[in-house]
Amino acid sequence: MIPLAIPDLSGNESNYLQECIQTTFVSSVGPFVTRFEDMVASASGCLYSVATSAGTTGLHVALTALGVSKNDLVILPAFTFIGSANSISHCGAEPWLMDINLSSLTLNPEQLETSLKKETVKSNKGLIHIPSGKRVAAVMPVHVLGIPADMDPIIQISKKFDLPVIADGAAALGAYYKGKSIGAVGSDLTVFSFNGNKTVTAGGGGAVSGNDEGLLNLVRHLTTTARIGSDYDHDRVGFNYRLTNIQAAVGCAQLERLEKFVTSKRRIQRVYNENLLNIKGISAIPEPKYGQSASWFSGIIVDTSQLGSLKEIREKLRKLNIDARPFWKPINKQLPYANVSKEDLSNTEKIWDKLLMLPCSTNLTEDDQNTVIKAVQEVLR
């Protein structure tokens, strides 16, 4: 079976892990944590970065640091992984779901502005969502699949309504927007994930990046149980959200090869496009002209009305020893979020069940990719 996405651990991972064991720095304090944070900050184009135990916990602490709390609303595209929505719920808030542009699969700035103009009013309690009476506390664009959202208009609109922006960049490290690294495009905070199937992995973990030193210090404080001083005093409810030195050691070894890995990911997507887009009913995962995708997952968009359901296609590919996966179900189709505030989600509904993810490990060989291509051609022609 050619797997969907497995890590390439052929660099310094073993050496760094052995160093952790020899020094006994295996928990949330150690030199690799500091190095990892510096490397993430540099790669994201930010001045500061705080390592966290997961991407979702990173989003949770970022939202908390920016004041999101119980009964608030956070604007979120429905076309994303449930972890984005869960991080909002962990604050006691709810997502206000919005649609995407089909040209980027990311938050639609036009709908964002129209909805804020028509459905909110400013008061002494903040920006109030008229239908629900809840405070709108933040905007969370998602750089889905590593594709950069159109951040300039999103930032401009958010500033007009005095809303902070927390970007979910879980899969976007190595992406660029208008020539800038994805963390340097105006969001207050950007959050990354280092899960096992990400372009670079720490076996898990996340990071919160940004340029406001005070804000990042608050994030760090919250991730370390809000402890003050060397004694066990705590000044607020905090979280135990720190990354371990062992995980950071793996992450450092991976980050040393970030550019190589992203180049490999982009090449894999390009080769799929060159060989599969001539099949009737197949189109490309978009890459907007304003940015460069990190191409976390490679794949194709399938016209299921012509070629059959993704389930049928996946079953046929599995029989040919090819691991292919669908995209996540959007947030509006998830049971915990069935009744949250939402705008028209026509584009999300149109596209979500047509994305087919194909094998795209950073060390995928040319022979294996050719095997995948031939299998897809056999199944779809």
Short mmCIF file of C-alpha atoms in Angstrom, two decimals:
data_model
loop_
_atom_site.label_atom_id
_atom_site.label_comp_id
_atom_site.label_asym_id
_atom_site.label_seq_id
_atom_site.Cartn_x
_atom_site.Cartn_y
_atom_site.Cartn_z
CA MET A 1 0.00 0.00 0.00
CA ILE A 2 1.33 3.43 -0.97
CA PRO A 3 0.37 5.55 2.08
CA LEU A 4 -1.22 8.96 1.97
CA ALA A 5 1.41 10.86 3.97
CA ILE A 6 4.15 9.57 6.24
CA PRO A 7 7.08 11.53 7.69
CA ASP A 8 10.62 11.50 6.38
CA LEU A 9 12.74 10.90 9.49
CA SER A 10 16.06 10.42 7.73
CA GLY A 11 17.73 13.60 9.01
CA ASN A 12 19.00 14.42 12.50
CA GLU A 13 15.94 13.07 14.31
CA SER A 14 17.70 10.07 15.86
CA ASN A 15 20.76 12.09 16.89
CA TYR A 16 18.68 14.78 18.55
CA LEU A 17 16.48 12.25 20.34
CA GLN A 18 19.57 10.51 21.68
CA GLU A 19 20.86 13.87 22.91
CA CYS A 20 17.58 14.40 24.79
CA ILE A 21 17.87 11.03 26.47
CA GLN A 22 21.51 11.53 27.42
CA THR A 23 20.84 14.95 28.96
CA THR A 24 17.55 13.77 30.61
CA PHE A 25 15.78 16.86 29.25
CA VAL A 26 12.72 15.02 28.00
CA SER A 27 9.81 17.13 29.27
CA SER A 28 8.61 20.66 28.52
CA VAL A 29 11.90 22.39 29.42
CA GLY A 30 15.01 21.94 27.33
CA PRO A 31 17.25 23.46 24.69
CA PHE A 32 15.40 21.91 21.77
CA VAL A 33 12.17 23.68 22.76
CA THR A 34 13.91 27.04 22.58
CA ARG A 35 15.59 26.13 19.29
CA PHE A 36 12.31 24.89 17.86
CA GLU A 37 10.52 28.12 18.75
CA ASP A 38 13.28 30.20 17.15
CA MET A 39 13.15 28.08 13.99
CA VAL A 40 9.35 28.33 13.71
CA ALA A 41 9.48 32.10 14.22
CA SER A 42 12.06 32.43 11.46
CA ALA A 43 10.21 30.12 9.07
CA SER A 44 6.91 31.91 9.63
CA GLY A 45 8.36 35.39 9.22
CA CYS A 46 7.61 36.38 12.81
CA LEU A 47 9.68 37.74 15.67
CA TYR A 48 8.34 35.33 18.29
CA SER A 49 6.89 31.86 18.56
CA VAL A 50 5.61 29.77 21.46
CA ALA A 51 5.52 25.98 21.15
CA THR A 52 2.31 24.21 22.22
CA SER A 53 1.15 20.65 22.73
CA ALA A 54 -1.01 20.65 19.56
CA GLY A 55 -2.33 22.92 16.85
CA THR A 56 -5.77 22.93 18.48
CA THR A 57 -4.36 23.91 21.89
CA GLY A 58 -2.36 26.61 20.13
CA LEU A 59 -5.57 28.02 18.66
CA HIS A 60 -7.29 27.79 22.05
CA VAL A 61 -4.57 29.69 23.88
CA ALA A 62 -4.30 32.24 21.04
CA LEU A 63 -8.03 32.94 21.22
CA THR A 64 -7.87 33.18 25.01
CA ALA A 65 -4.93 35.59 24.88
CA LEU A 66 -6.91 37.85 22.55
CA GLY A 67 -9.89 37.93 24.87
CA VAL A 68 -12.33 35.43 23.35
CA SER A 69 -14.60 34.15 26.09
CA LYS A 70 -17.96 32.61 26.95
CA ASN A 71 -20.90 33.41 24.63
CA ASP A 72 -18.71 35.18 22.06
CA LEU A 73 -18.73 34.48 18.33
CA VAL A 74 -15.61 33.87 16.22
CA ILE A 75 -15.91 34.10 12.44
CA LEU A 76 -14.65 30.90 10.81
CA PRO A 77 -14.89 29.38 7.32
CA ALA A 78 -16.97 26.20 7.40
CA PHE A 79 -14.44 24.55 5.07
CA THR A 80 -11.90 23.45 7.67
CA PHE A 81 -10.97 20.70 10.13
CA ILE A 82 -13.13 20.42 13.24
CA GLY A 83 -10.15 21.35 15.44
CA SER A 84 -10.56 24.97 14.31
CA ALA A 85 -14.14 25.05 15.60
CA ASN A 86 -13.32 23.06 18.72
CA SER A 87 -10.71 25.61 19.79
CA ILE A 88 -13.44 28.24 19.72
CA SER A 89 -15.79 26.03 21.74
CA HIS A 90 -13.06 25.46 24.34
CA CYS A 91 -13.28 29.20 25.06
CA GLY A 92 -17.03 28.89 25.67
CA ALA A 93 -17.61 30.71 22.38
CA GLU A 94 -19.24 29.59 19.11
CA PRO A 95 -18.13 29.76 15.47
CA TRP A 96 -20.02 32.03 13.09
CA LEU A 97 -19.60 30.06 9.87
CA MET A 98 -18.86 31.70 6.54
CA ASP A 99 -18.20 30.52 3.02
CA ILE A 100 -15.08 30.24 0.89
CA ASN A 101 -13.97 31.37 -2.55
CA LEU A 102 -13.67 28.50 -5.01
CA SER A 103 -10.57 30.19 -6.43
CA SER A 104 -8.67 29.62 -3.16
CA LEU A 105 -10.86 27.40 -0.93
CA THR A 106 -10.36 30.02 1.79
CA LEU A 107 -12.52 32.60 3.57
CA ASN A 108 -14.53 34.84 1.23
CA PRO A 109 -13.65 38.46 2.12
CA GLU A 110 -16.68 39.86 0.28
CA GLN A 111 -19.09 37.76 2.32
CA LEU A 112 -17.17 38.62 5.48
CA GLU A 113 -17.62 42.35 4.89
CA THR A 114 -21.25 42.10 3.79
CA SER A 115 -22.20 39.97 6.78
CA LEU A 116 -20.47 42.27 9.25
CA LYS A 117 -22.16 45.33 7.73
CA LYS A 118 -25.64 43.82 7.65
CA GLU A 119 -25.68 41.70 10.78
CA THR A 120 -23.68 43.55 13.44
CA VAL A 121 -23.91 46.74 15.43
CA LYS A 122 -21.31 48.44 17.61
CA SER A 123 -22.17 48.93 21.27
CA ASN A 124 -20.41 49.59 24.57
CA LYS A 125 -20.07 45.79 24.89
CA GLY A 126 -18.28 45.51 21.55
CA LEU A 127 -19.44 44.39 18.13
CA ILE A 128 -22.81 42.65 18.54
CA HIS A 129 -24.21 40.03 16.16
CA ILE A 130 -27.82 41.20 15.85
CA PRO A 131 -29.52 37.81 15.21
CA SER A 132 -27.94 36.10 18.24
CA GLY A 133 -27.14 39.03 20.51
CA LYS A 134 -23.61 37.64 20.98
CA ARG A 135 -20.38 39.64 20.87
CA VAL A 136 -18.26 39.06 17.77
CA ALA A 137 -14.77 38.63 19.22
CA ALA A 138 -12.40 37.62 16.40
CA VAL A 139 -11.89 36.41 12.85
CA MET A 140 -10.16 33.10 12.15
CA PRO A 141 -9.18 32.68 8.48
CA VAL A 142 -7.80 29.24 7.61
CA HIS A 143 -4.91 28.62 5.20
CA VAL A 144 -6.57 25.36 4.25
CA LEU A 145 -4.32 22.60 2.80
CA GLY A 146 -1.49 25.13 2.98
CA ILE A 147 -3.23 27.52 0.55
CA PRO A 148 -2.90 31.11 1.79
CA ALA A 149 -6.11 32.99 2.45
CA ASP A 150 -6.42 36.44 0.86
CA MET A 151 -5.20 38.24 3.95
CA ASP A 152 -5.02 41.89 2.84
CA PRO A 153 -8.80 42.38 2.53
CA ILE A 154 -9.46 40.15 5.55
CA ILE A 155 -7.12 42.26 7.69
CA GLN A 156 -8.55 45.52 6.32
CA ILE A 157 -12.15 44.46 7.03
CA SER A 158 -11.28 43.12 10.48
CA LYS A 159 -9.56 46.39 11.43
CA LYS A 160 -12.62 48.35 10.27
CA PHE A 161 -14.70 46.40 12.79
CA ASP A 162 -11.99 46.30 15.51
CA LEU A 163 -11.66 42.52 15.36
CA PRO A 164 -8.40 40.66 16.03
CA VAL A 165 -7.30 38.04 13.49
CA ILE A 166 -6.04 34.61 14.51
CA ALA A 167 -4.96 32.68 11.42
CA ASP A 168 -5.22 28.91 11.44
CA GLY A 169 -2.06 28.05 9.55
CA ALA A 170 -1.97 24.43 10.73
CA ALA A 171 -0.72 23.15 7.38
CA ALA A 172 0.73 26.36 5.96
CA LEU A 173 4.30 26.64 7.25
CA GLY A 174 6.33 27.26 4.11
CA ALA A 175 3.50 29.04 2.29
CA TYR A 176 3.80 32.63 1.02
CA TYR A 177 1.33 35.47 0.53
CA LYS A 178 2.37 38.21 -1.89
CA GLY A 179 6.00 37.23 -1.37
CA LYS A 180 5.82 37.24 2.44
CA SER A 181 6.09 34.25 4.76
CA ILE A 182 2.64 33.19 5.90
CA GLY A 183 3.04 34.49 9.46
CA ALA A 184 4.10 37.96 8.32
CA VAL A 185 0.91 38.99 6.54
CA GLY A 186 -0.91 41.03 9.20
CA SER A 187 -2.69 38.57 11.49
CA ASP A 188 -2.33 39.17 15.22
CA LEU A 189 -1.33 35.54 15.70
CA THR A 190 -0.79 32.57 13.39
CA VAL A 191 -1.00 29.00 14.65
CA PHE A 192 0.78 25.99 13.15
CA SER A 193 0.45 22.23 13.65
CA PHE A 194 3.18 19.59 13.69
CA ASN A 195 1.02 16.47 13.65
CA GLY A 196 2.50 13.30 12.19
CA ASN A 197 1.10 13.87 8.70
CA LYS A 198 2.13 17.53 8.39
CA THR A 199 4.90 18.64 6.01
CA VAL A 200 7.19 18.95 9.03
CA THR A 201 6.29 17.02 12.16
CA ALA A 202 7.27 16.84 15.79
CA GLY A 203 5.13 13.74 16.23
CA GLY A 204 2.48 16.20 17.41
CA GLY A 205 2.52 19.70 18.78
CA GLY A 206 1.86 23.19 17.55
CA ALA A 207 3.17 26.75 17.70
CA VAL A 208 1.73 30.25 18.05
CA SER A 209 3.65 32.92 16.14
CA GLY A 210 3.43 36.70 16.01
CA ASN A 211 5.26 40.01 16.36
CA ASP A 212 3.73 41.48 19.52
CA GLU A 213 6.14 40.58 22.31
CA GLY A 214 3.64 41.28 25.07
CA LEU A 215 0.97 39.15 23.42
CA LEU A 216 3.36 36.24 22.88
CA ASN A 217 4.53 36.53 26.48
CA LEU A 218 0.90 36.17 27.55
CA VAL A 219 0.53 33.12 25.30
CA ARG A 220 3.62 31.58 26.89
CA HIS A 221 2.33 32.41 30.38
CA LEU A 222 -1.02 30.74 29.66
CA THR A 223 0.60 27.60 28.26
CA THR A 224 2.63 27.13 31.44
CA THR A 225 -0.33 27.05 33.86
CA ALA A 226 -0.08 30.83 34.36
CA ARG A 227 2.65 30.28 36.94
CA ILE A 228 4.42 33.34 38.34
CA GLY A 229 7.88 33.22 39.86
CA SER A 230 9.73 30.13 41.06
CA ASP A 231 7.17 29.24 43.70
CA TYR A 232 3.90 27.57 42.83
CA ASP A 233 1.81 30.70 42.51
CA HIS A 234 -0.59 31.19 39.61
CA ASP A 235 -2.32 34.44 38.71
CA ARG A 236 -5.13 33.11 36.51
CA VAL A 237 -6.56 29.91 35.05
CA GLY A 238 -3.88 28.62 32.71
CA PHE A 239 -3.23 25.53 30.66
CA ASN A 240 -0.63 22.78 30.57
CA TYR A 241 -0.08 23.18 26.84
CA ARG A 242 3.70 23.01 26.44
CA LEU A 243 5.59 20.96 23.88
CA THR A 244 8.12 18.44 25.20
CA ASN A 245 11.84 18.66 24.50
CA ILE A 246 11.66 15.21 22.88
CA GLN A 247 9.02 16.40 20.42
CA ALA A 248 10.92 19.62 19.81
CA ALA A 249 14.06 17.61 19.00
CA VAL A 250 12.20 15.84 16.19
CA GLY A 251 10.71 19.16 15.11
CA CYS A 252 14.12 20.83 14.89
CA ALA A 253 15.45 18.05 12.68
CA GLN A 254 12.39 18.41 10.46
CA LEU A 255 12.57 22.19 10.26
CA GLU A 256 16.16 21.95 9.05
CA ARG A 257 14.66 20.49 5.86
CA LEU A 258 11.49 22.61 5.60
CA GLU A 259 12.44 24.15 2.26
CA LYS A 260 13.30 20.75 0.80
CA PHE A 261 10.05 19.25 2.05
CA VAL A 262 7.87 22.06 0.68
CA THR A 263 9.66 21.85 -2.67
CA SER A 264 8.92 18.13 -2.72
CA LYS A 265 5.26 18.70 -1.84
CA ARG A 266 4.83 21.28 -4.59
CA ARG A 267 6.56 19.03 -7.13
CA ILE A 268 4.24 16.13 -6.24
CA GLN A 269 1.15 18.30 -6.82
CA ARG A 270 2.57 19.62 -10.08
CA VAL A 271 3.21 16.08 -11.38
CA TYR A 272 -0.34 15.03 -10.50
CA ASN A 273 -1.67 18.07 -12.36
CA GLU A 274 0.45 17.36 -15.42
CA ASN A 275 -0.78 13.77 -15.65
CA LEU A 276 -4.36 13.79 -14.40
CA LEU A 277 -6.00 17.05 -15.47
CA ASN A 278 -6.52 15.69 -18.99
CA ILE A 279 -9.09 13.27 -17.60
CA LYS A 280 -12.62 14.57 -18.19
CA GLY A 281 -14.20 15.56 -14.90
CA ILE A 282 -10.92 16.22 -13.07
CA SER A 283 -9.75 19.70 -12.07
CA ALA A 284 -6.90 21.08 -10.01
CA ILE A 285 -6.80 22.12 -6.39
CA PRO A 286 -6.48 25.90 -6.84
CA GLU A 287 -3.45 28.00 -6.10
CA PRO A 288 -4.37 31.71 -6.11
CA LYS A 289 -2.14 34.10 -8.03
CA TYR A 290 -1.48 36.18 -4.92
CA GLY A 291 0.33 33.40 -3.08
CA GLN A 292 2.32 30.19 -3.05
CA SER A 293 0.75 27.17 -1.41
CA ALA A 294 2.70 24.89 0.89
CA SER A 295 0.80 22.05 -0.85
CA TRP A 296 0.40 20.07 2.37
CA PHE A 297 -1.91 17.53 0.77
CA SER A 298 -1.84 16.87 -2.95
CA GLY A 299 -4.85 15.73 -4.87
CA ILE A 300 -7.54 16.44 -7.41
CA ILE A 301 -11.10 17.76 -7.58
CA VAL A 302 -13.46 15.12 -8.94
CA ASP A 303 -16.74 15.82 -10.72
CA THR A 304 -18.63 13.05 -8.97
CA SER A 305 -21.63 13.46 -11.28
CA GLN A 306 -19.43 12.18 -14.13
CA LEU A 307 -16.97 9.88 -12.37
CA GLY A 308 -18.87 8.39 -9.44
CA SER A 309 -18.64 8.95 -5.71
CA LEU A 310 -15.34 9.41 -3.91
CA LYS A 311 -16.18 6.35 -1.81
CA GLU A 312 -16.36 4.18 -4.92
CA ILE A 313 -13.17 5.68 -6.34
CA ARG A 314 -11.30 5.20 -3.07
CA GLU A 315 -12.39 1.58 -2.81
CA LYS A 316 -11.12 0.88 -6.33
CA LEU A 317 -7.81 2.60 -5.58
CA ARG A 318 -7.44 0.65 -2.34
CA LYS A 319 -7.73 -2.59 -4.30
CA LEU A 320 -4.78 -1.29 -6.33
CA ASN A 321 -2.85 -0.59 -3.07
CA ILE A 322 -3.27 3.17 -3.22
CA ASP A 323 -4.31 5.05 -0.08
CA ALA A 324 -6.58 7.97 -1.03
CA ARG A 325 -8.72 10.05 1.33
CA PRO A 326 -11.58 12.53 1.13
CA PHE A 327 -11.47 16.05 2.55
CA TRP A 328 -12.96 16.68 5.98
CA LYS A 329 -16.69 17.20 6.31
CA PRO A 330 -17.27 20.94 6.77
CA ILE A 331 -18.12 22.32 10.19
CA ASN A 332 -21.81 22.86 9.41
CA LYS A 333 -22.15 19.11 8.85
CA GLN A 334 -20.63 18.20 12.21
CA LEU A 335 -23.13 17.34 14.95
CA PRO A 336 -21.79 19.76 17.62
CA TYR A 337 -22.10 22.68 15.19
CA ALA A 338 -25.33 21.90 13.36
CA ASN A 339 -27.16 24.86 14.87
CA VAL A 340 -24.52 27.59 15.07
CA SER A 341 -24.82 30.92 13.24
CA LYS A 342 -23.98 30.55 9.57
CA GLU A 343 -24.09 32.45 6.30
CA ASP A 344 -24.80 31.05 2.85
CA LEU A 345 -22.33 28.19 2.35
CA SER A 346 -22.97 27.42 -1.31
CA ASN A 347 -19.33 27.10 -2.33
CA THR A 348 -18.50 24.92 0.66
CA GLU A 349 -21.43 22.64 -0.17
CA LYS A 350 -20.40 22.52 -3.81
CA ILE A 351 -16.79 21.46 -3.26
CA TRP A 352 -16.22 19.64 0.04
CA ASP A 353 -17.13 16.12 -1.12
CA LYS A 354 -15.25 16.37 -4.41
CA LEU A 355 -11.67 16.65 -3.12
CA LEU A 356 -9.65 13.45 -3.37
CA MET A 357 -6.33 13.47 -1.53
CA LEU A 358 -3.59 11.33 -3.11
CA PRO A 359 -0.28 9.99 -1.72
CA CYS A 360 2.07 12.90 -1.09
CA SER A 361 4.72 11.92 1.46
CA THR A 362 7.74 14.20 1.21
CA ASN A 363 9.85 11.14 0.34
CA LEU A 364 7.38 9.75 -2.23
CA THR A 365 9.50 8.23 -5.00
CA GLU A 366 9.03 8.95 -8.68
CA ASP A 367 8.18 5.27 -9.25
CA ASP A 368 5.54 5.30 -6.53
CA GLN A 369 3.96 8.48 -7.84
CA ASN A 370 3.86 7.00 -11.32
CA THR A 371 2.13 3.95 -9.84
CA VAL A 372 -0.47 6.22 -8.22
CA ILE A 373 -1.00 8.12 -11.48
CA LYS A 374 -1.52 4.93 -13.49
CA ALA A 375 -3.96 3.62 -10.89
CA VAL A 376 -6.01 6.84 -10.92
CA GLN A 377 -6.02 6.83 -14.73
CA GLU A 378 -7.19 3.22 -14.74
CA VAL A 379 -9.99 3.89 -12.27
CA LEU A 380 -11.26 7.14 -13.78
CA ARG A 381 -11.02 6.47 -17.50
#
